Short mmCIF file of C-alpha atoms in Angstrom, two decimals:
data_model
loop_
_atom_site.label_atom_id
_atom_site.label_comp_id
_atom_site.label_asym_id
_atom_site.label_seq_id
_atom_site.Cartn_x
_atom_site.Cartn_y
_atom_site.Cartn_z
CA MET K 27 -0.15 0.10 0.06
CA THR K 28 1.02 3.25 -0.75
CA THR K 29 0.56 6.62 1.24
CA THR K 30 0.41 9.72 -0.53
CA VAL K 31 1.11 12.84 1.52
CA PRO K 32 -1.05 16.02 -0.42
CA HIS K 33 0.55 18.92 -0.90
CA ARG K 34 0.24 21.86 0.99
CA ALA K 35 1.23 25.86 -0.05
CA THR K 36 4.01 27.03 1.12
CA THR K 37 3.74 29.67 3.52
CA GLU K 38 5.69 32.48 4.09
CA ARG K 39 6.79 30.88 6.86
CA ASP K 40 7.82 28.34 5.44
CA ARG K 41 10.35 30.81 3.45
CA ALA K 42 11.63 32.70 6.68
CA VAL K 43 15.03 31.69 6.18
CA PRO K 44 16.79 29.66 9.55
CA ALA K 45 19.15 31.23 12.03
CA GLY K 46 21.95 27.82 10.63
CA GLY K 47 21.90 30.03 7.25
CA PRO K 48 19.61 29.11 4.00
CA GLY K 49 18.86 25.35 2.57
CA PRO K 50 19.73 21.72 3.87
CA ASP K 51 23.71 22.23 3.37
CA ARG K 52 23.30 24.24 6.65
CA ALA K 53 23.72 21.45 8.05
CA VAL K 54 26.44 23.02 11.12
CA PRO K 55 25.37 20.36 14.05
CA VAL K 56 25.60 21.47 17.11
CA GLY K 57 27.93 22.09 19.42
CA GLY K 58 28.18 19.82 22.60
CA PRO K 59 26.57 22.41 24.91
CA GLU K 60 23.72 23.35 22.95
CA LEU K 61 22.72 19.64 22.45
CA ARG K 62 22.55 18.52 26.27
CA GLU K 63 21.04 22.26 26.90
CA PHE K 64 18.08 21.32 24.85
CA MET K 65 18.18 17.30 25.75
CA ARG K 66 17.28 18.81 29.59
CA ASN K 67 14.16 19.33 28.78
CA TRP K 68 13.16 16.01 27.42
CA ALA K 69 12.40 14.12 30.46
CA THR K 70 13.49 9.80 30.40
CA GLY K 71 13.26 6.57 32.57
CA VAL K 72 16.44 5.87 33.70
CA ALA K 73 17.51 2.26 33.49
CA VAL K 74 20.84 0.19 34.41
CA VAL K 75 21.86 -2.60 31.70
CA THR K 76 23.55 -5.01 32.44
CA SER K 77 25.24 -7.79 31.40
CA ARG K 78 29.10 -10.21 32.93
CA ALA K 79 32.90 -10.07 31.35
CA ALA K 80 34.23 -12.53 32.20
CA GLY K 81 32.02 -14.38 34.43
CA HIS K 82 31.48 -11.18 37.14
CA PRO K 83 28.44 -8.32 37.25
CA VAL K 84 28.66 -5.18 35.23
CA GLY K 85 26.78 -3.24 34.19
CA CYS K 86 26.07 1.34 34.10
CA THR K 87 22.97 3.98 33.83
CA VAL K 88 21.27 4.19 30.63
CA ASN K 89 18.60 6.78 30.14
CA ALA K 90 19.33 6.43 25.73
CA PHE K 91 16.45 3.32 26.07
CA THR K 92 13.84 2.73 24.26
CA SER K 93 10.48 0.11 22.40
CA VAL K 94 11.56 -0.83 18.67
CA SER K 95 9.13 -2.72 17.91
CA LEU K 96 6.38 -5.12 19.40
CA ARG K 97 5.58 -7.53 16.10
CA PRO K 98 9.17 -8.28 16.51
CA PRO K 99 10.25 -7.58 20.06
CA LEU K 100 13.35 -4.85 19.54
CA LEU K 101 14.74 -3.43 22.32
CA LEU K 102 17.26 -0.67 22.17
CA VAL K 103 20.12 0.72 24.36
CA SER K 104 22.92 3.33 23.29
CA LEU K 105 26.47 2.74 24.87
CA ALA K 106 28.97 5.05 24.19
CA ARG K 107 31.76 2.91 22.10
CA THR K 108 34.24 2.95 25.22
CA SER K 109 32.42 1.43 27.68
CA ARG K 110 33.33 -1.73 29.83
CA THR K 111 29.01 -3.19 29.96
CA LEU K 112 29.13 -2.47 25.24
CA ALA K 113 31.51 -4.93 25.46
CA ALA K 114 30.76 -7.44 27.65
CA ILE K 115 27.23 -7.44 26.26
CA THR K 116 29.32 -8.02 22.99
CA ALA K 117 31.64 -10.82 24.20
CA GLU K 118 27.83 -12.53 25.51
CA GLY K 119 26.06 -11.06 23.00
CA GLY K 120 22.74 -10.00 25.33
CA PHE K 121 21.61 -7.39 28.95
CA ALA K 122 19.39 -7.37 31.08
CA VAL K 123 17.77 -3.99 31.13
CA ASN K 124 17.02 -2.96 34.71
CA LEU K 125 13.63 -0.18 34.83
CA LEU K 126 14.04 1.87 38.08
CA GLY K 127 11.99 3.10 40.26
CA ARG K 128 11.93 6.28 42.31
CA ARG K 129 13.57 4.95 45.07
CA GLN K 130 16.62 3.44 43.32
CA ARG K 131 18.30 6.99 42.31
CA VAL K 132 21.13 6.15 45.14
CA LEU K 133 21.96 2.87 42.09
CA ALA K 134 21.60 5.03 39.25
CA ASP K 135 23.88 7.48 41.11
CA ARG K 136 26.53 4.43 41.83
CA PHE K 137 25.99 3.10 37.92
CA ALA K 138 26.61 6.50 36.48
CA THR K 139 29.41 6.57 38.16
CA GLY K 140 32.30 5.61 40.60
CA VAL K 141 34.22 2.80 39.86
CA VAL K 142 33.67 0.61 37.98
CA GLU K 143 34.53 -2.40 39.94
CA ASP K 144 32.49 -1.53 42.50
CA ARG K 145 28.93 -0.67 41.32
CA PHE K 146 28.18 -4.60 42.71
CA ALA K 147 30.21 -4.33 45.84
CA GLY K 148 26.18 -4.69 48.36
CA VAL K 149 24.66 -4.91 45.32
CA ALA K 150 20.74 -7.24 45.70
CA TYR K 151 20.31 -9.08 42.68
CA ARG K 152 19.52 -12.80 41.22
CA VAL K 153 20.30 -13.59 37.90
CA LEU K 154 18.87 -15.28 35.11
CA ASP K 155 21.70 -16.58 31.85
CA GLY K 156 23.63 -14.79 32.85
CA MET K 157 22.68 -11.27 33.09
CA PRO K 158 21.82 -9.42 36.44
CA LEU K 159 18.18 -8.90 37.19
CA LEU K 160 18.87 -5.86 39.89
CA ASP K 161 16.57 -6.80 42.77
CA GLY K 162 13.25 -4.43 43.07
CA ALA K 163 14.03 -3.02 40.15
CA MET K 164 10.42 -2.00 38.65
CA ALA K 165 10.93 -4.19 35.54
CA ALA K 166 13.00 -5.58 34.13
CA ALA K 167 13.91 -7.64 30.54
CA VAL K 168 16.21 -10.10 28.79
CA CYS K 169 17.26 -9.97 26.09
CA ALA K 170 19.64 -11.68 23.42
CA VAL K 171 21.64 -8.83 21.10
CA THR K 172 20.70 -8.59 17.44
CA GLN K 173 22.32 -5.80 15.89
CA LEU K 174 24.92 -3.49 16.69
CA ILE K 175 25.26 -0.35 14.86
CA ALA K 176 28.23 2.35 14.92
CA ALA K 177 26.94 5.78 15.64
CA ALA K 178 29.28 8.67 16.38
CA ASP K 179 29.90 7.89 19.96
CA HIS K 180 28.14 5.06 20.62
CA VAL K 181 27.20 1.87 19.55
CA LEU K 182 23.02 0.98 19.43
CA VAL K 183 22.74 -2.21 20.68
CA LEU K 184 18.35 -3.69 19.22
CA GLY K 185 17.83 -6.88 21.49
CA THR K 186 15.51 -9.06 21.30
CA PRO K 187 13.13 -9.63 24.67
CA TYR K 188 12.78 -13.13 25.53
CA TRP K 189 11.95 -12.95 29.46
CA CYS K 190 10.07 -9.75 30.87
CA GLU K 191 9.03 -9.38 34.35
CA ALA K 192 6.79 -6.46 35.86
CA THR K 193 6.67 -5.66 39.87
CA GLY K 194 3.76 -3.18 39.03
CA ASP K 195 5.28 -0.18 41.04
CA ALA K 196 4.74 2.90 38.78
CA ASP K 197 6.77 5.48 40.71
CA PRO K 198 9.48 5.13 37.98
CA ALA K 199 12.52 7.49 38.66
CA VAL K 200 12.87 9.55 35.86
CA PHE K 201 15.38 12.41 34.92
CA LEU K 202 14.48 15.73 33.53
CA GLY K 203 16.75 19.33 33.59
CA GLY K 204 19.48 17.23 35.63
CA ARG K 205 17.62 16.13 38.31
CA TYR K 206 15.63 13.24 39.12
CA ARG K 207 11.54 14.45 39.16
CA THR K 208 9.22 12.60 40.38
CA VAL K 209 5.71 11.47 38.37
CA SER K 210 1.89 13.30 39.47
CA PRO K 211 -1.41 11.24 37.99
CA ALA K 212 -2.49 13.67 35.94
#
């Protein structure tokens, strides 16, 4: 089936010269600080992506995570090329995504900073197919890697979830404006 998009009349606003200059040749990327400020306005959930390396659990905090497709089921996480968690995921061919609740902000900070080898010290977790699942996570999924896509200084990891669990606790950790926020019912 082909979809035709109806042509609309060009308006004066369409003819206005964009701030970056005229035409498609203006595609000069904004700098890191500008993009960071722009992204501070986008609320995201907070997750810890985990895997294992040499028999030990590894993981890092992410907010670049999304569902790509329900049919077939497909999840995506974006990780820095230099990430040890990415190296482990690539070697193992699998990963887990642990969606954090509001009360787990300490875990989010722990897995975002600090000594990589110490991130799991004293953290309660269980293992499913070798993948660490954080106790108390709002929801978790275990995925098999289906594709790795290089994208600038990151790698997009696509995975097929073959196990999922949700606790029903709908009080997520949310990050907006450089800090954690709470979600209130509408």
